[in-house]
Short mmCIF file of C-alpha atoms and ligand atoms in Angstrom, two decimals:
data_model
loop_
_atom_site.label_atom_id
_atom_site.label_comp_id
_atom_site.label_asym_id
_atom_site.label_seq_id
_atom_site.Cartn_x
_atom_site.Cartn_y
_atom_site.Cartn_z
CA UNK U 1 -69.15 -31.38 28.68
CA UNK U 2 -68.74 -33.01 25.22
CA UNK U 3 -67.73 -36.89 24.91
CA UNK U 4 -65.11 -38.11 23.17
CA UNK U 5 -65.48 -40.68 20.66
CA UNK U 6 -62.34 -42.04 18.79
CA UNK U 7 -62.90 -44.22 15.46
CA UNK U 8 -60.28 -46.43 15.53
CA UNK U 9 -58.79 -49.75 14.23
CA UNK U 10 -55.27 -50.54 14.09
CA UNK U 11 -55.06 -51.45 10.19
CA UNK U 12 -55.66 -49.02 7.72
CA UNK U 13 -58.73 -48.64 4.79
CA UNK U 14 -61.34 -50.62 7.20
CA UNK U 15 -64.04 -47.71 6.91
CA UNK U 16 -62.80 -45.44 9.86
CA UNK U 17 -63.30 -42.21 7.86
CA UNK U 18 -66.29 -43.04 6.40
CA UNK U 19 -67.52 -44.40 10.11
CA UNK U 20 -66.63 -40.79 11.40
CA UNK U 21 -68.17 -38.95 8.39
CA UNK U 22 -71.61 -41.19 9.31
CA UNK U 23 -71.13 -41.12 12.74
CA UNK U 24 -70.85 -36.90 12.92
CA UNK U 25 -73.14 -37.14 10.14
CA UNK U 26 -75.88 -38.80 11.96
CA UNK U 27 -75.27 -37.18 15.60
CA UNK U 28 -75.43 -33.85 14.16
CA UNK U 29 -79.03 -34.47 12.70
CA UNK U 30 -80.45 -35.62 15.65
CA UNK U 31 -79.58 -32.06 16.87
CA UNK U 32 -76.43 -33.03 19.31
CA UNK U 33 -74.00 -30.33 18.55
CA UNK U 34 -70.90 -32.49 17.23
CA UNK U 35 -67.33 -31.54 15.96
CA UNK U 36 -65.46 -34.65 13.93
CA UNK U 37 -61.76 -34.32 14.02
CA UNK U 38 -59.20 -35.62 11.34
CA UNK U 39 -56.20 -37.26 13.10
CA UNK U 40 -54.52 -38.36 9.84
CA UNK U 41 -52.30 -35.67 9.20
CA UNK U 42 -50.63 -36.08 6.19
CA UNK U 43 -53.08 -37.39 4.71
CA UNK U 44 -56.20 -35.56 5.10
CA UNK U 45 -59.29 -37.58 3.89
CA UNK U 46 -62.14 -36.44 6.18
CA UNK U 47 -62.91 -33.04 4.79
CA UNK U 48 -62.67 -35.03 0.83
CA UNK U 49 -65.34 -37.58 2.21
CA UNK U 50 -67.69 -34.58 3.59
CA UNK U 51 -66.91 -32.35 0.59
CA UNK U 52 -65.52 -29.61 2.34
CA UNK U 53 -62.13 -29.83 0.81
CA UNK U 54 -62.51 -25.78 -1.14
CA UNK U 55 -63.20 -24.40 2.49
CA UNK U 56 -60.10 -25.42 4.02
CA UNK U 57 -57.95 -22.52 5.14
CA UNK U 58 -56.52 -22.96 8.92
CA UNK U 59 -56.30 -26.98 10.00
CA UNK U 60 -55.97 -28.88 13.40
CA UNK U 61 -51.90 -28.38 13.49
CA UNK U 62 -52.21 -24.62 12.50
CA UNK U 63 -54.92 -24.14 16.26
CA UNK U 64 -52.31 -26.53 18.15
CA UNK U 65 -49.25 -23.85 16.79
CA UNK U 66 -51.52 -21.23 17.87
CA UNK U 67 -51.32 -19.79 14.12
CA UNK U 68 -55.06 -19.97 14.11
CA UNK U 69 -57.56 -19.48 16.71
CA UNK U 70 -60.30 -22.77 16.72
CA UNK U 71 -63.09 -20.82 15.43
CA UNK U 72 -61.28 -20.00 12.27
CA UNK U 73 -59.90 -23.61 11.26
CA UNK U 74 -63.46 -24.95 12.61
CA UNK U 75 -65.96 -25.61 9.01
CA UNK U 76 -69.46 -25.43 9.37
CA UNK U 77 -71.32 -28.20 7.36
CA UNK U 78 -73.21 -26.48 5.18
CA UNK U 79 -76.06 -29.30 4.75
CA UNK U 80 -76.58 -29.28 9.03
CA UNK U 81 -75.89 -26.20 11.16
CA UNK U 82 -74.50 -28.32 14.29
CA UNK U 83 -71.91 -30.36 12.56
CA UNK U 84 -68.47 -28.13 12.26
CA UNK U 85 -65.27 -30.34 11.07
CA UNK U 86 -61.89 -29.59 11.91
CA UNK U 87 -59.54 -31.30 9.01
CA UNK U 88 -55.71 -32.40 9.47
CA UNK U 89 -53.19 -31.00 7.88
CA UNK U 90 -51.64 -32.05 4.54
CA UNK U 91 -48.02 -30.91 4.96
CA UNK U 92 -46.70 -30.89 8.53
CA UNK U 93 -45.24 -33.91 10.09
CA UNK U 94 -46.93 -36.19 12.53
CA UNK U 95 -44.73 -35.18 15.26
CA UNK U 96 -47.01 -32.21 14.91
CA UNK U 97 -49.49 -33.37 16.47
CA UNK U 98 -48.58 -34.00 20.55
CA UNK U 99 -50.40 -34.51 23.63
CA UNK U 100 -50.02 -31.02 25.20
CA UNK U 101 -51.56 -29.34 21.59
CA UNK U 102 -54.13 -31.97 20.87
CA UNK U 103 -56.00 -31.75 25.38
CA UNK U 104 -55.82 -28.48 24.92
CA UNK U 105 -57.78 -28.15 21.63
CA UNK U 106 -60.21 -30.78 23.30
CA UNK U 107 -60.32 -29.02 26.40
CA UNK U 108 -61.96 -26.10 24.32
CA UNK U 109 -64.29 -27.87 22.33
CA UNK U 110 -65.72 -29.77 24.83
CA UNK U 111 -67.68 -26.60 26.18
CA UNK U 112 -69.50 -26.16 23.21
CA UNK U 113 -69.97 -29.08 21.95
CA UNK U 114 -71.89 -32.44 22.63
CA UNK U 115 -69.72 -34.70 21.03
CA UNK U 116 -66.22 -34.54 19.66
CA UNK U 117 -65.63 -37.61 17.07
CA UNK U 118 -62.01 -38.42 16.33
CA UNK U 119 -61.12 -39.69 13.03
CA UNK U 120 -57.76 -42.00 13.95
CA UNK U 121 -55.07 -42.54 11.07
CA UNK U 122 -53.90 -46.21 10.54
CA UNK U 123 -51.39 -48.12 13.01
CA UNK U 124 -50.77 -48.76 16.21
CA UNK U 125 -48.44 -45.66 16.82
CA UNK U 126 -48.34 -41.43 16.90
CA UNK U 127 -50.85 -40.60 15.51
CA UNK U 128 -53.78 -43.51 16.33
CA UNK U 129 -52.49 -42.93 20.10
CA UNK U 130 -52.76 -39.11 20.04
CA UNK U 131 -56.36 -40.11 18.70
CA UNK U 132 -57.31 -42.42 21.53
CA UNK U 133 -55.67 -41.06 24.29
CA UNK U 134 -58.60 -38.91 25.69
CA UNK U 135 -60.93 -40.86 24.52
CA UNK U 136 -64.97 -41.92 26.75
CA UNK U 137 -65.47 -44.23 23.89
CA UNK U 138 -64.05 -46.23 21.04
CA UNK U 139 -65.80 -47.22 18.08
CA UNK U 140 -63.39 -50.03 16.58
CA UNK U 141 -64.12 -50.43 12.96
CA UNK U 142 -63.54 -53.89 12.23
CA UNK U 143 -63.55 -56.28 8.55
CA UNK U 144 -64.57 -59.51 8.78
CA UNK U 145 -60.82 -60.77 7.70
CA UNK U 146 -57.58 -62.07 9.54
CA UNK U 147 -55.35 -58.97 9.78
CA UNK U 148 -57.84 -56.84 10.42
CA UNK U 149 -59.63 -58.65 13.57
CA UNK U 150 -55.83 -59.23 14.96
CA UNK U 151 -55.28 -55.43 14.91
CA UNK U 152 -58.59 -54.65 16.34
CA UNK U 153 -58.05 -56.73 19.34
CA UNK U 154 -54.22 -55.06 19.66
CA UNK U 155 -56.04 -51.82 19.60
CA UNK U 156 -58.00 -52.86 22.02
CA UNK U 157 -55.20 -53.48 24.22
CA UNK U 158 -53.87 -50.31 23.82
CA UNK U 159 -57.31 -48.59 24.78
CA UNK U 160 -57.13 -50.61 27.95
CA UNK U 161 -53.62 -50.15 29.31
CA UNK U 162 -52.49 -46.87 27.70
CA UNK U 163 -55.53 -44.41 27.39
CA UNK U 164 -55.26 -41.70 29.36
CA UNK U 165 -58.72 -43.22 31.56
CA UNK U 166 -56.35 -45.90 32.34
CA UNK U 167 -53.50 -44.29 32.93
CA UNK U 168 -55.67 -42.62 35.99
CA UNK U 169 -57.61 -45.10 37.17
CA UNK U 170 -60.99 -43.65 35.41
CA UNK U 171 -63.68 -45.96 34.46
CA UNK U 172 -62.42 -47.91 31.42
CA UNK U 173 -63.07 -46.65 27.66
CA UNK U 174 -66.64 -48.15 26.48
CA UNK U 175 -65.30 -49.79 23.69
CA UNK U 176 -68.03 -50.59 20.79
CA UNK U 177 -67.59 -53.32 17.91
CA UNK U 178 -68.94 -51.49 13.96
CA UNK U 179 -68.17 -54.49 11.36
CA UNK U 180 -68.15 -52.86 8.00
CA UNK U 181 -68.03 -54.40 4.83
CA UNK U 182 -69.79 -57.23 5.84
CA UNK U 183 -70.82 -59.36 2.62
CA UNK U 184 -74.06 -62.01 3.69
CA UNK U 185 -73.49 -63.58 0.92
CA UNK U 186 -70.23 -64.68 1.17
CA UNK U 187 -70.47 -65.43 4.87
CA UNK U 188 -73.85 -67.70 4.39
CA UNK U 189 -71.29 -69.48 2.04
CA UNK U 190 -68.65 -69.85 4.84
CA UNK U 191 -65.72 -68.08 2.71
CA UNK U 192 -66.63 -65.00 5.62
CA UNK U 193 -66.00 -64.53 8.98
CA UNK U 194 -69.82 -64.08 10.49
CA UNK U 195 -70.30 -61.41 12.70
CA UNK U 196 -70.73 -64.58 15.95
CA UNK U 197 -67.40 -65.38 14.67
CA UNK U 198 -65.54 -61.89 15.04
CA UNK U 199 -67.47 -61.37 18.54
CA UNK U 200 -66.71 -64.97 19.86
CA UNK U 201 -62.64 -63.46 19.52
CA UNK U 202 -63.67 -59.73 20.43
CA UNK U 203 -66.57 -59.69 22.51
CA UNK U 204 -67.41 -56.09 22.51
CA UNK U 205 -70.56 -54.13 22.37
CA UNK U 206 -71.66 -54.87 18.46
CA UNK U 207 -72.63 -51.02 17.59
CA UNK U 208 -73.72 -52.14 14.06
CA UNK U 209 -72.62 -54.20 11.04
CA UNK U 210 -72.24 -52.25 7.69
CA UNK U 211 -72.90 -54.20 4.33
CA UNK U 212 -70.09 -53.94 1.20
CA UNK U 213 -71.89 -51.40 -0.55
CA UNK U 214 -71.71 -49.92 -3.54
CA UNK U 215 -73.72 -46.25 -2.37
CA UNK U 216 -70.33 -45.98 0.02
CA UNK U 217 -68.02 -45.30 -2.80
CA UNK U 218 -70.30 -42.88 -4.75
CA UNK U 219 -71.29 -41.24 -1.37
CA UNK U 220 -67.79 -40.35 -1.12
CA UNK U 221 -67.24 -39.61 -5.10
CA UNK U 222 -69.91 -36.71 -4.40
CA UNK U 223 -68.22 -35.76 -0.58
CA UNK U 224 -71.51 -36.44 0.71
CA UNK U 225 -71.57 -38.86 4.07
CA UNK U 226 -73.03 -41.98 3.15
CA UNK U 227 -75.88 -41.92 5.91
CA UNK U 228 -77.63 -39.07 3.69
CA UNK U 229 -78.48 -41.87 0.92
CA UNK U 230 -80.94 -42.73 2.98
CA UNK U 231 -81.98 -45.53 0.01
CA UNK U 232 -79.12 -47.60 0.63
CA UNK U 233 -78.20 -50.34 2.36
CA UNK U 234 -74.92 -48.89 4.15
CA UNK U 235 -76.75 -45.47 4.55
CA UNK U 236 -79.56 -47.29 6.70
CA UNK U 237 -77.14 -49.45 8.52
CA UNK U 238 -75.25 -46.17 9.44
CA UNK U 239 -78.49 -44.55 10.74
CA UNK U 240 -79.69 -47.80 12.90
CA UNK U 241 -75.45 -47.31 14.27
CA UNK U 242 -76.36 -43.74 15.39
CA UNK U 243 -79.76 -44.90 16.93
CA UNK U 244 -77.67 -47.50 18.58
CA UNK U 245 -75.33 -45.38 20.15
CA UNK U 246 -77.25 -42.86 21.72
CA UNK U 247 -79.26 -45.91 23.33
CA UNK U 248 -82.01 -46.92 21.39
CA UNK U 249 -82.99 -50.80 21.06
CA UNK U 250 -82.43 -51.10 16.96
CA UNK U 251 -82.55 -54.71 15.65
CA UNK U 252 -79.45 -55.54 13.23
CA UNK U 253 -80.26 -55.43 10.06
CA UNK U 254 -78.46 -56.54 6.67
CA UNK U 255 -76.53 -59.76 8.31
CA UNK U 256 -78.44 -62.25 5.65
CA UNK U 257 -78.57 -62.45 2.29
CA UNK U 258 -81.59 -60.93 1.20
CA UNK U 259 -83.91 -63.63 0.10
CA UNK U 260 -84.86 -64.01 -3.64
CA UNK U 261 -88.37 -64.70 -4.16
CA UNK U 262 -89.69 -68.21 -6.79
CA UNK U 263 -90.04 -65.76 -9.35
CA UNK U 264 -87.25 -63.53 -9.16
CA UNK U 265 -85.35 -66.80 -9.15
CA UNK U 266 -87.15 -68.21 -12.03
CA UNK U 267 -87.28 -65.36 -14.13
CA UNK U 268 -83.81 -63.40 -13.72
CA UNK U 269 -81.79 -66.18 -13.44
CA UNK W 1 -83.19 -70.96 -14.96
CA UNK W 2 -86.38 -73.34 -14.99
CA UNK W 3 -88.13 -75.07 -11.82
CA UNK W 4 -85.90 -78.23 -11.47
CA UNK W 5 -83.28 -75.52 -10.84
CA UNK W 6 -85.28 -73.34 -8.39
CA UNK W 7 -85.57 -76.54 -5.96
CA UNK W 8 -81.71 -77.30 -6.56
CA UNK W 9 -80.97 -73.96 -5.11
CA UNK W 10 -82.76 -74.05 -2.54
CA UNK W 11 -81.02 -76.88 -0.83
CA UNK W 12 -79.50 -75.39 2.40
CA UNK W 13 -76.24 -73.29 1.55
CA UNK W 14 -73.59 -75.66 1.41
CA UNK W 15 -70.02 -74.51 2.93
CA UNK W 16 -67.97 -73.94 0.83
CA UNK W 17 -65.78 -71.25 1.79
CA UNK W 18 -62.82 -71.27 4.45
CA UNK W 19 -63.83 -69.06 6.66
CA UNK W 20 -63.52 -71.56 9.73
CA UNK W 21 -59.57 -71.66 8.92
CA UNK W 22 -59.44 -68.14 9.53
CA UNK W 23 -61.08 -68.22 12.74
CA UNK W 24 -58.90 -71.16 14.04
CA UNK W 25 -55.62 -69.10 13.22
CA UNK W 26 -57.38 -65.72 14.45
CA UNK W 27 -57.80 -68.09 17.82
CA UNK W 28 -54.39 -69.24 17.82
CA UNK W 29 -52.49 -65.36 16.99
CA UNK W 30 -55.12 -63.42 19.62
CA UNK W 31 -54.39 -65.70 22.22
CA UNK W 32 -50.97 -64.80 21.66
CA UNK W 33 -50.59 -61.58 21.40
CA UNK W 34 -52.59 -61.30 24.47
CA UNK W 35 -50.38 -63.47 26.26
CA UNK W 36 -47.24 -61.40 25.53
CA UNK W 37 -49.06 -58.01 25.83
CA UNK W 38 -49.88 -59.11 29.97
CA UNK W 39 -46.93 -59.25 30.64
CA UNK W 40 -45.24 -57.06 32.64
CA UNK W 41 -41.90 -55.36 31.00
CA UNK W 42 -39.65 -56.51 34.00
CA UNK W 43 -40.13 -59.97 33.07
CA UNK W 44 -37.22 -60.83 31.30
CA UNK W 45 -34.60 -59.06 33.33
CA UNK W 46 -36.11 -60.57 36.44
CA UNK W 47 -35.71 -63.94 35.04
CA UNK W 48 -31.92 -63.65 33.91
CA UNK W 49 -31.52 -62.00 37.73
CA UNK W 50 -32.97 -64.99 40.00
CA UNK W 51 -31.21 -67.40 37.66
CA UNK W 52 -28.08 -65.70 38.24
CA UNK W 53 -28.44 -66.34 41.98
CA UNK W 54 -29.46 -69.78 41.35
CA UNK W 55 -26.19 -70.46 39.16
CA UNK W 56 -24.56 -69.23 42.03
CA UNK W 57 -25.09 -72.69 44.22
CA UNK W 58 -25.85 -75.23 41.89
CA UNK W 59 -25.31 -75.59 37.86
CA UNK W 60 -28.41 -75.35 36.21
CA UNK W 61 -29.07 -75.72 32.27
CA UNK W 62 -30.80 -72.78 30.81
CA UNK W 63 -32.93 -75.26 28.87
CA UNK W 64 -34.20 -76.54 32.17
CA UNK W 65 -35.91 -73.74 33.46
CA UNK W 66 -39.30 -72.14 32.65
CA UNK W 67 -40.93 -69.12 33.37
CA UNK W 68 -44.50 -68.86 33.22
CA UNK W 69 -46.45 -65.63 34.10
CA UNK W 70 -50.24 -65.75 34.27
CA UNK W 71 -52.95 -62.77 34.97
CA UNK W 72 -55.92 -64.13 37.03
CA UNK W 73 -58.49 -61.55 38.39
CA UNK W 74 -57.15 -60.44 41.47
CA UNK W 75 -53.41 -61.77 41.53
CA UNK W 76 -50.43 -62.52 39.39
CA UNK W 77 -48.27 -65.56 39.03
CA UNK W 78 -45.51 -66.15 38.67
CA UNK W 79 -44.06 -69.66 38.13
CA UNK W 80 -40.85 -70.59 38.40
CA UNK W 81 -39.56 -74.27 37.09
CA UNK W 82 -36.38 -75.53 37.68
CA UNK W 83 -35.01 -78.82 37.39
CA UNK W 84 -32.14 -79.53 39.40
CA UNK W 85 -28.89 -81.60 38.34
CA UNK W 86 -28.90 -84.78 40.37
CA UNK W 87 -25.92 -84.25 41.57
CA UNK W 88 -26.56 -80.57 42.92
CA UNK W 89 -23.62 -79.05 44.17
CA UNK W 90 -21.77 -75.65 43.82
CA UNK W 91 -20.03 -75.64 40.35
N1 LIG E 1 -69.22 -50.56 3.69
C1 LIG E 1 -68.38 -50.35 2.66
N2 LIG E 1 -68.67 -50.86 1.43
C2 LIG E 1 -67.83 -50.66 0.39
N3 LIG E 1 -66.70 -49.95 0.45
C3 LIG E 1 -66.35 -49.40 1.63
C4 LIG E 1 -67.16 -49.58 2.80
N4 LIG E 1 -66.56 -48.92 3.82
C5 LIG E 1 -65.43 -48.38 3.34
N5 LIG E 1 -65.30 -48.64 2.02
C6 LIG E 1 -64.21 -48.23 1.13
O1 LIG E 1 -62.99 -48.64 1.70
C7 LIG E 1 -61.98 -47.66 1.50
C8 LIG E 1 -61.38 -47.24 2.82
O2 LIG E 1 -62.36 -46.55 3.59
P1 LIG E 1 -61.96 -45.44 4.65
O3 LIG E 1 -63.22 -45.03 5.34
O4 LIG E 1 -61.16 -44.36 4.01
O5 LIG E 1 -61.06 -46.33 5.61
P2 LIG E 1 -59.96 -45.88 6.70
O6 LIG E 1 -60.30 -44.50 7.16
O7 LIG E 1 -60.12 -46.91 7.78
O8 LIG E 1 -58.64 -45.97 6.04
C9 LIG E 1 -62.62 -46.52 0.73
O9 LIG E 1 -62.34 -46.66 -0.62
C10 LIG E 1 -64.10 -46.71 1.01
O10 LIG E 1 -64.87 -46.22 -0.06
MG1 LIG E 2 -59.10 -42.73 7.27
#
C-alpha cells in the first residue's frame, strides 16, 4: 500500500515542484518504488523540471477520462528504473480534475507503488484541494517571508479540517515543515525570518531547510532534479530531506553562514 | 582588505535587517486567521437568532452585545454579552 505525500503550500513559486522533483528524486534512489504526480494542470512544470517534457503523450486528465489506460500516460525516468512520473495536462480545464477521477487513479497506483508524491498547484482552491485530499502526509514548502508563512499556516488549516483523514475521523495528516530558499546570510543579519522564527508561528515537524541556491536554477535549465548535483548546497540539503523522511537522525545543515577563514578574509576581500 | 579590517568584521553581526517586524505582523495575521477559521459556520445566523428573541422583551442596542466563541481542548464556548437598558422593559 503506497503513501501519499502531497507538496503543498498555499502561495505559488515557493519550491513545491522542485521539492517533488527532489523528493521522487531521492525516494526513488534509495530503491522505494515512487510515482510523482503533477496537480497543476494547466500549467504543467513537473515533467520540464525532470526533463521528460519530449516523452509526453497521454497525461493525468487523459487516465481520469479513461482515454488512456495508467500504464501508457505513466514515464519511466530514464536515469532510475523505480521513479515513473505522471505529468498534468496543458490544455484541459481544472474542473478536469475531480475527486471521483483523481481516488480512483490513486487507488491503482497505490498497489504498485511505495510512494505516490503529489505535486500541488498554487492556492488555496481546486486544484491544491484535489492534491491534498487523500493525502498520509504533507510536506509544506515554506519561504522565510510574510505571505508565504500566512498561507502555509491556512494550508495547514485546510489539511486539518478538510482532508479526506479528517473528514473520517482517521489519524490526522503528518504534516512536515521544508523551508526553502533560506539565505544565512541575510537572516544572521536580521533582514530574514530564521528558521526558530517560522517554527515558533508553525510548529511543525522541520523536514529540512533548503539554501537560495544557484545549482537549483541550472538543475532545472538541464531538467535534471536538483538532488543529482550532488556538489551543491541545495542538492545535499535535498538528500539529508529524503534521509529525514524515511526516519533517519540527519543534523540540519546550511542554516549559518559559512564561515570565512583570516585569510580568505584578508586576501579576497 | 588589511588586518584592522579583519578584526572590524568580526565584531558580532549587528542587526540590521527587519526581520523582527515581520514576525510581529506574521503573529498578529496567524492569530487571526486562526481565530476566524474555528469558528463554526452557524455562528453568525445563531447570533442574529437569540438576539431576535432577546429584542423581543427588552430593547437592546446592537452595539451592546458581544459574541465571543472560543475552542478549548475538549469543549466550546460560547459567550454571550449583553448589556441591558436600565430601564428594561418590553419596547
Ligand atoms: N532553493 C532555491 N534556490 C533558488 N531558487 C529556487 C529555490 N527553490 C526554488 N527556486 C526557484 O523558484 C522558482 C519557483 O520554484 P518552483 O519549484 O517552480 O515553485 P512552485 O512549484 O512552488 O511554484 C523557480 O524559478 C525555481 O528555480
Ligand atoms: Mg509548481
Amino acid at each position: 500500500m503506497a503513501r501519499i505525500i502531497v507538496i503543498t503550500s498555499g502561495k505559488g513559486g515557493v519550491g513545491k515542484t522542485t521539492t517533488a522533483a527532489a523528493l521522487s528524486m531521492g525516494l526513488a534512489q534509495r530503491g522505494k518504488r515512487t510515482v510523482v504526480i503533477d496537480f497543476d494542470v494547466g500549467l504543467r512544470n513537473l515533467d520540464l523540471i525532470m526533463g521528460c517534457e519530449r516523452r509526453v503523450v497521454y497525461d493525468f486528465i487523459n487516465v481520469i477520462n479513461n482515454e488512456s489506460t495508467l500504464n501508457q500516460a505513466l514515464i519511466r525516468d530514464k536515469r532510475c528504473d523505480s521513479l515513473y512520473i505522471l505529468p498534468a495536462s496543458q490544455t484541459r480545464d481544472k474542473d478536469a480534475l475531480h475527486k471521483d477521477g483523481v481516488e480512483r487513479v490513486l487507488t491503482e497506483l497505490a498497489d504498485n507503488y511505495d510512494f505516490i508524491v503529489c505535486d500541488s498547484p498554487a492556492g488555496i482552491e481546486h486544484g491544491a484541494y484535489m492534491a491534498m485530499y487523500f493525502a498520509d502526509d504533507a510536506i509544506v514548502v515554506t519561504n522565510p517571508e510574510v505571505s508565504s508563512v500566512r498561507d502555509s499556516d491556512r494550508m495547514l488549516g485546510i489539511l486539518s479540517s478538510r482532508s479526506k483523514r479528517a473528514e473520517t475521523g482517521q489519524e490526522p495528516v503528518r504534516e512536515y515543515l521544508l523551508l526553502t530558499r533560506y539565505d544565512p546570510l541575510r537572516v544572521a543579519n536580521g533582514a530574514m525570518l530564521s528558521v526558530d522564527d517560522v517554527q515558533d508561528i508553525l510548529s511543525l515537524r522541520l523536514l529540512g531547510v533548503i539554501p537560495e541556491s544557484k545549482a537549483v536554477l541550472s538543475a532545472s535549465n538541464a531538467g535534471i532534479p536538483v538532488i543529482l548535483d550532488r556538489e551543491s548546497d541545495a542538492g545535499q540539503a535535498y538528500g539529508d530531506m529524503v534521509a529525514r523522511y524515511l526516519g533517519d537522525d540527519v543534523p540540519h545543515r546550511f542554516l549559518h553562514p559559512e564561515k570565512k577563514g583570516l585569510f580568505s578574509r584578508i586576501f579576497k576581500g | 582588505m588589511g588586518l584592522l579590517d579583519y578584526f572590524a568584521t568580526t565584531r558580532p553581526p549587528q542587526k540590521v535587517g527587519n526581520a523582527s517586524i515581520a514576525k510581529e505582523r506574521l503573529q498578529i495575521l496567524v492569530a487571526r486567521d486562526r481565530i476566524a477559521r474555528d469558528k463554526p459556520s452557524y455562528l453568525p445566523q445563531l447570533e442574529q437568532e437569540i438576539l431576535a428573541v432577546i429584542r423581543k422583551y427588552v430593547e437592546v442596542d446592537m452595539n451592546t452585545v458581544s459574541v465571543k466563541y472560543e475552542l478549548a481542548e475538549s469543549h466550546e464556548v460560547l459567550e454571550l454579552n449583553i448589556i441591558l437598558p436600565d430601564s428594561a422593559g418590553p419596547p
